[in-house]
Coordinates of C-alpha atoms in Angstrom, one line a residue:
X1 CA 131.6 60.7 114.3
X2 CA 129.8 63.6 112.7
X3 CA 126.0 63.7 112.9
X4 CA 123.9 65.7 110.5
X5 CA 120.2 65.6 109.7
X6 CA 118.5 64.9 106.4
X7 CA 115.0 65.4 105.0
X8 CA 113.1 65.2 101.7
X9 CA 110.1 67.2 103.1
X10 CA 107.4 64.9 102.0
X11 CA 104.1 66.6 101.3
X12 CA 101.2 64.2 102.0
X13 CA 97.8 64.9 100.7
X14 CA 96.1 67.7 102.6
X15 CA 99.4 69.3 103.7
X16 CA 100.2 72.9 103.3
X17 CA 103.6 73.5 101.6
X18 CA 104.3 76.8 103.4
X19 CA 103.7 75.2 106.8
X20 CA 106.0 72.2 106.0
X21 CA 108.8 74.5 104.9
X22 CA 108.5 76.6 108.0
X23 CA 108.6 73.5 110.1
X24 CA 111.9 72.5 108.3
X25 CA 113.3 75.9 109.1
X26 CA 112.3 75.6 112.7
X27 CA 114.0 72.2 112.8
X28 CA 117.2 73.7 111.3
X29 CA 117.2 76.4 114.0
X30 CA 116.8 73.8 116.7
X31 CA 119.6 71.6 115.2
X32 CA 121.9 74.6 115.1
X33 CA 121.3 75.2 118.9
X34 CA 121.6 71.5 119.8
X35 CA 125.0 71.0 118.2
X36 CA 124.3 68.9 115.1
X37 CA 127.0 69.2 112.4
X38 CA 124.8 69.8 109.4
X39 CA 121.4 69.6 107.7
X40 CA 121.1 68.1 104.2
X41 CA 118.0 68.3 102.0
X42 CA 117.1 66.6 98.8
X43 CA 116.5 67.8 95.2
X44 CA 113.4 66.0 93.9
X45 CA 111.1 67.3 91.1
X46 CA 107.4 66.9 90.1
X47 CA 106.2 64.6 93.0
X48 CA 104.8 66.5 95.9
X49 CA 103.9 63.4 98.0
X50 CA 107.6 62.5 97.6
X51 CA 109.2 65.9 98.2
X52 CA 108.6 69.6 98.2
X53 CA 112.3 70.3 97.4
X54 CA 112.4 71.1 93.8
X55 CA 114.4 74.3 94.5
X56 CA 116.7 73.3 97.4
X57 CA 119.0 76.3 97.1
X58 CA 116.1 78.7 97.8
X59 CA 115.2 76.7 100.9
X60 CA 118.8 76.5 102.1
X61 CA 119.3 80.2 101.5
X62 CA 116.5 80.8 103.9
X63 CA 118.1 78.4 106.4
X64 CA 121.4 80.5 106.3
X65 CA 119.5 83.4 107.8
X66 CA 118.2 81.3 110.8
X67 CA 121.4 79.3 111.6
X68 CA 124.9 80.2 112.5
X69 CA 127.0 77.0 112.7
X70 CA 125.1 74.3 110.9
X71 CA 126.6 73.1 107.6
X72 CA 124.1 73.1 104.8
X73 CA 124.0 70.9 101.7
X74 CA 121.9 69.3 99.0
X75 CA 122.0 65.5 99.0
X76 CA 122.0 65.1 96.2
X77 CA 122.2 67.7 93.5
X78 CA 120.7 66.0 90.4
X79 CA 123.6 66.6 88.1
X80 CA 122.2 65.3 84.9
X81 CA 119.4 67.9 84.8
X82 CA 121.6 70.9 85.4
X83 CA 124.4 72.8 83.5
X84 CA 127.4 72.4 85.9
X85 CA 128.5 76.1 85.6
X86 CA 125.1 77.2 86.8
X87 CA 125.1 74.7 89.6
X88 CA 128.6 75.7 90.6
X89 CA 127.5 79.3 90.9
X90 CA 124.3 78.5 92.9
X91 CA 126.3 76.4 95.4
X92 CA 129.0 78.9 95.7
X93 CA 126.5 81.6 96.4
X94 CA 125.2 79.5 99.2
X95 CA 128.7 79.2 100.5
X96 CA 129.2 82.9 100.5
X97 CA 125.7 83.6 102.1
X98 CA 126.4 81.0 104.8
X99 CA 129.9 82.3 105.5
X100 CA 131.5 79.1 104.3
X101 CA 129.1 76.4 105.5
X102 CA 128.1 74.8 102.2
X103 CA 128.7 71.1 101.5
X104 CA 128.0 69.7 98.0
X105 CA 126.8 66.2 97.1
X106 CA 126.5 65.1 93.5
X107 CA 124.3 62.3 92.2
X108 CA 121.9 61.0 89.6
X109 CA 118.9 61.9 91.7
X110 CA 115.5 60.2 91.3
X111 CA 114.8 59.4 87.7
X112 CA 111.5 57.7 88.6
X113 CA 110.0 61.2 89.0
X114 CA 110.4 61.4 85.1
X115 CA 112.9 64.3 85.6
X116 CA 115.2 62.8 83.0
X117 CA 112.4 62.7 80.4
X118 CA 111.3 66.2 81.2
X119 CA 114.8 67.7 81.0
X120 CA 115.9 65.6 78.0
X121 CA 118.4 63.3 79.7
X122 CA 119.2 59.8 78.4
X123 CA 119.7 57.2 81.1
X124 CA 122.7 55.7 79.4
X125 CA 124.5 59.0 79.6
X126 CA 124.0 59.7 83.3
X127 CA 127.4 58.4 84.5
X128 CA 129.4 60.3 81.9
X129 CA 127.3 63.4 82.5
X130 CA 128.1 63.2 86.2
X131 CA 131.8 62.8 85.6
X132 CA 132.0 65.8 83.3
X133 CA 129.8 67.9 85.6
X134 CA 132.0 67.2 88.6
X135 CA 135.1 68.0 86.6
X136 CA 133.6 71.3 85.5
X137 CA 132.4 72.2 89.0
X138 CA 135.8 71.6 90.5
X139 CA 137.4 73.8 87.8
X140 CA 134.8 76.5 88.4
X141 CA 135.6 76.6 92.1
X142 CA 139.4 76.6 91.7
X143 CA 140.4 78.3 88.4
X144 CA 140.3 81.9 87.5
X145 CA 138.5 81.0 84.3
X146 CA 137.1 77.7 83.0
X147 CA 138.1 76.3 79.6
X148 CA 136.6 72.8 79.1
X149 CA 136.0 70.7 76.1
X150 CA 134.0 67.6 76.8
X151 CA 131.4 65.3 75.2
X152 CA 128.5 67.1 76.8
X153 CA 129.9 70.5 77.9
X154 CA 132.0 73.1 76.2
X155 CA 133.0 75.9 78.5
X156 CA 134.4 79.0 76.7
X157 CA 136.9 80.5 79.1
X158 CA 134.4 82.0 81.5
X159 CA 134.6 83.1 85.2
X160 CA 132.3 81.4 87.8
X161 CA 130.7 84.2 89.9
X162 CA 130.9 84.1 92.8
X163 CA 133.6 81.7 94.0
X164 CA 133.1 79.8 97.2
X165 CA 134.7 81.0 100.4
X166 CA 136.1 77.5 101.4
X167 CA 139.5 76.8 99.9
X168 CA 140.5 75.0 97.8
X169 CA 136.8 74.2 97.5
X170 CA 133.9 73.0 99.6
X171 CA 133.8 69.2 100.4
X172 CA 132.3 67.1 97.6
X173 CA 130.3 64.0 98.2
X174 CA 128.2 61.6 96.1
X175 CA 125.6 59.1 97.1
X176 CA 125.5 55.5 95.8
X177 CA 123.1 52.6 96.2
X178 CA 124.9 50.3 93.8
X179 CA 128.5 48.9 93.4
X180 CA 128.8 50.9 90.1
X181 CA 128.1 54.1 92.0
X182 CA 130.5 53.2 94.8
X183 CA 133.3 52.6 92.3
X184 CA 132.5 55.8 90.5
X185 CA 132.8 57.7 93.8
X186 CA 136.2 56.1 94.4
X187 CA 137.5 56.8 90.9
X188 CA 136.5 60.4 91.2
X189 CA 138.0 60.8 94.7
X190 CA 134.7 61.8 96.3
X191 CA 133.4 61.4 99.8
X192 CA 130.5 58.9 99.8
X193 CA 127.0 58.6 101.3
X194 CA 125.3 55.2 101.3
X195 CA 121.5 55.0 102.0
X196 CA 121.0 52.4 104.8
X197 CA 117.2 52.5 104.3
X198 CA 117.5 50.6 100.9
X199 CA 120.5 48.3 101.5
X200 CA 120.8 45.1 103.4
X201 CA 123.6 44.7 106.1
X202 CA 125.6 42.5 103.7
X203 CA 125.4 45.1 100.9
X204 CA 126.5 47.8 103.3
X205 CA 129.5 45.9 104.3
X206 CA 130.3 45.1 100.6
X207 CA 129.8 48.7 99.5
X208 CA 132.0 50.1 102.3
X209 CA 134.8 47.6 101.7
X210 CA 134.7 48.2 98.0
X211 CA 134.9 52.0 98.5
X212 CA 137.9 51.9 100.8
X213 CA 139.8 49.5 98.6
X214 CA 138.9 51.3 95.4
X215 CA 140.0 54.7 96.7
X216 CA 143.5 53.3 97.3
X217 CA 143.5 51.5 94.0
X218 CA 142.8 54.8 92.2
X219 CA 145.5 56.6 94.0
X220 CA 143.4 58.4 96.6
X221 CA 144.2 58.4 100.3
X222 CA 141.3 56.8 102.2
X223 CA 142.3 58.7 105.4
X224 CA 141.4 61.9 103.5
X225 CA 138.0 60.7 102.6
X226 CA 134.7 60.2 104.5
X227 CA 132.0 57.6 104.4
X228 CA 128.6 58.7 105.6
X229 CA 125.4 56.7 106.1
X230 CA 121.8 57.9 105.6
X231 CA 119.7 56.4 108.3
X232 CA 116.0 56.8 109.2
X233 CA 115.9 57.5 112.9
X234 CA 113.6 58.2 115.8
X235 CA 114.5 58.4 119.5
X236 CA 111.9 57.9 122.2
X237 CA 111.7 57.5 125.9
X238 CA 110.8 53.8 125.4
X239 CA 111.0 51.6 122.3
X240 CA 107.2 51.4 122.2
X241 CA 107.0 55.2 122.2
X242 CA 109.6 55.6 119.4
X243 CA 107.9 53.0 117.3
X244 CA 104.4 54.4 117.8
X245 CA 105.5 57.9 116.9
X246 CA 107.4 57.0 113.8
X247 CA 105.7 53.9 112.3
X248 CA 103.0 55.7 110.2
X249 CA 105.4 58.3 108.9
X250 CA 108.2 55.9 108.1
X251 CA 106.0 53.4 106.4
X252 CA 104.3 56.2 104.5
X253 CA 107.6 57.1 103.0
X254 CA 108.1 53.5 101.8
X255 CA 104.6 53.5 100.4
X256 CA 105.2 56.7 98.4
X257 CA 108.5 55.6 96.9
X258 CA 107.1 52.2 96.0
X259 CA 104.1 53.8 94.3
X260 CA 106.3 56.4 92.5
X261 CA 108.6 53.7 91.2
X262 CA 105.6 51.5 90.2
X263 CA 104.0 54.3 88.3
X264 CA 107.3 55.0 86.5
X265 CA 107.7 51.4 85.5
X266 CA 104.2 51.3 84.1
X267 CA 104.7 54.6 82.3
X268 CA 107.9 53.2 80.7
X269 CA 106.4 49.9 79.8
X270 CA 103.4 51.5 78.1
X271 CA 105.9 53.3 75.9
X272 CA 108.0 50.1 75.2
X273 CA 111.0 51.3 77.2
X274 CA 113.0 49.1 79.6
X275 CA 113.3 49.9 83.3
X276 CA 116.8 51.4 83.9
X277 CA 119.1 49.0 85.6
X278 CA 119.7 51.2 88.7
X279 CA 116.0 51.0 89.6
X280 CA 115.5 47.2 89.2
X281 CA 117.1 46.1 92.4
X282 CA 116.2 47.8 95.7
X283 CA 115.6 46.5 99.2
X284 CA 112.6 48.9 99.6
X285 CA 110.9 47.7 96.4
X286 CA 108.0 46.1 98.2
X287 CA 106.8 43.9 101.1
X288 CA 108.7 45.5 103.9
X289 CA 107.2 45.2 107.4
X290 CA 107.8 47.9 110.0
X291 CA 109.5 45.3 112.2
X292 CA 112.0 44.6 109.4
X293 CA 112.6 48.3 108.8
X294 CA 113.4 48.8 112.5
X295 CA 115.7 45.8 112.6
X296 CA 117.5 46.3 109.3
X297 CA 117.0 49.7 107.7
X298 CA 116.7 52.3 110.5
X299 CA 117.6 53.2 114.1
X300 CA 114.3 53.5 116.0
X301 CA 114.0 53.0 119.7
X302 CA 115.6 54.2 123.0
X303 CA 118.7 56.2 123.1
X304 CA 120.7 53.1 124.0
X305 CA 119.3 51.2 121.0
X306 CA 120.3 54.1 118.7
X307 CA 123.8 54.3 120.1
X308 CA 124.3 50.6 119.6
X309 CA 122.9 50.7 116.1
X310 CA 125.1 53.6 115.0
X311 CA 128.1 51.9 116.7
X312 CA 127.5 48.7 114.9
X313 CA 127.2 50.4 111.5
X314 CA 130.4 52.4 112.1
X315 CA 132.3 49.3 113.0
X316 CA 130.9 47.4 110.0
X317 CA 131.6 50.1 107.4
X318 CA 134.2 52.6 108.7
X319 CA 131.7 55.4 108.5
X320 CA 132.5 58.6 110.3
X321 CA 129.3 60.5 109.5
X322 CA 125.6 59.7 110.0
X323 CA 122.8 61.6 108.3
X324 CA 119.9 61.1 110.7
X325 CA 116.6 61.1 108.8
X326 CA 114.1 62.1 111.5
X327 CA 111.9 64.3 109.3
X328 CA 110.7 61.4 107.2
X329 CA 107.3 60.7 105.7
X330 CA 104.5 62.1 107.8
X331 CA 106.2 62.0 111.3
X332 CA 104.8 65.0 113.1
X333 CA 106.8 68.2 113.6
X334 CA 106.5 68.0 117.4
X335 CA 107.7 64.4 117.5
X336 CA 110.6 65.2 115.2
X337 CA 111.7 68.0 117.5
X338 CA 111.4 65.7 120.6
X339 CA 113.5 63.1 118.9
X340 CA 116.1 65.6 117.9
X341 CA 116.3 66.8 121.5
X342 CA 116.6 63.3 122.9
X343 CA 119.3 62.4 120.4
X344 CA 121.3 65.5 121.3
X345 CA 121.0 64.9 125.0
X346 CA 121.3 61.1 125.3
X347 CA 122.9 59.8 122.0
X348 CA 125.2 62.5 120.6
X349 CA 127.8 62.4 123.4
X350 CA 128.3 58.7 122.9
X351 CA 128.2 58.8 119.1
X352 CA 130.8 61.6 119.1
X353 CA 133.2 59.2 120.8
X354 CA 132.8 56.4 118.2

């Protein structure tokens, strides 16, 4: 079992962006020394309370200079708002700068930030845009020159510069919170991340079973692919300590995402537009208690509780990678580092053996 970290770097009112980014870099340094496998960060635009990470490759470029072993990636690159050749070059530059430590995750991102409307993307084109973008990025990383004629992109025999160090190319993931997204990942032969924090246990099992079967149905070897789970997490000396240190921060995240989605729905309704299908059904849409989050959507508690939770999820889904979301919402920097330390000392050895 691989264990990486993940963050969106929320920026609550009154926070100082420079301080929050420095704290992230300190956490990356600590993760590097503690033996975590990677650190993934989001790409989210126009919503400071939701995330500071509108330019994730700038942030990860800084992280390359303060880490030596940690794999670094954007989860997810919002493919519909980028030209794939430009994104391929940015990601490859990170691979070169990090000496081959870049991972790549493709996705539709967070349309409720109004990023699609700002960048001129039609919701109904997102899946086709993603498919073409992934095809172009793979070509950019593996061909001497890229000739491509698609519906959205026409690439005129150009050379991607630079090329990544990893051969034949860096690992490619996608994230999915719907069966349509899961099937897309399998068709494209991509590794898959599933966000535990917005899916019920039944949905997780269904998504995982669908992914493994669909990979084989589309001619891809499941043994050559990886399923990862994004899981809010906090490890304390006691369950009460873990819950007290994380409750306000974790629930603050759910409040922000609920408010952002609500504002987007109101904005669309005022313009006579329907809410996109992918945003209509979500376990985090409203009414969640912290007790339910702890029992169903996170791993918060003692080291033993977290080991059991990760083990149960791995057995239910076949996952071999956990993205531990400790820097979530407004959880304090000191408490995040303490949780990282406890996990590394008391959880990581057991999880590695799963």
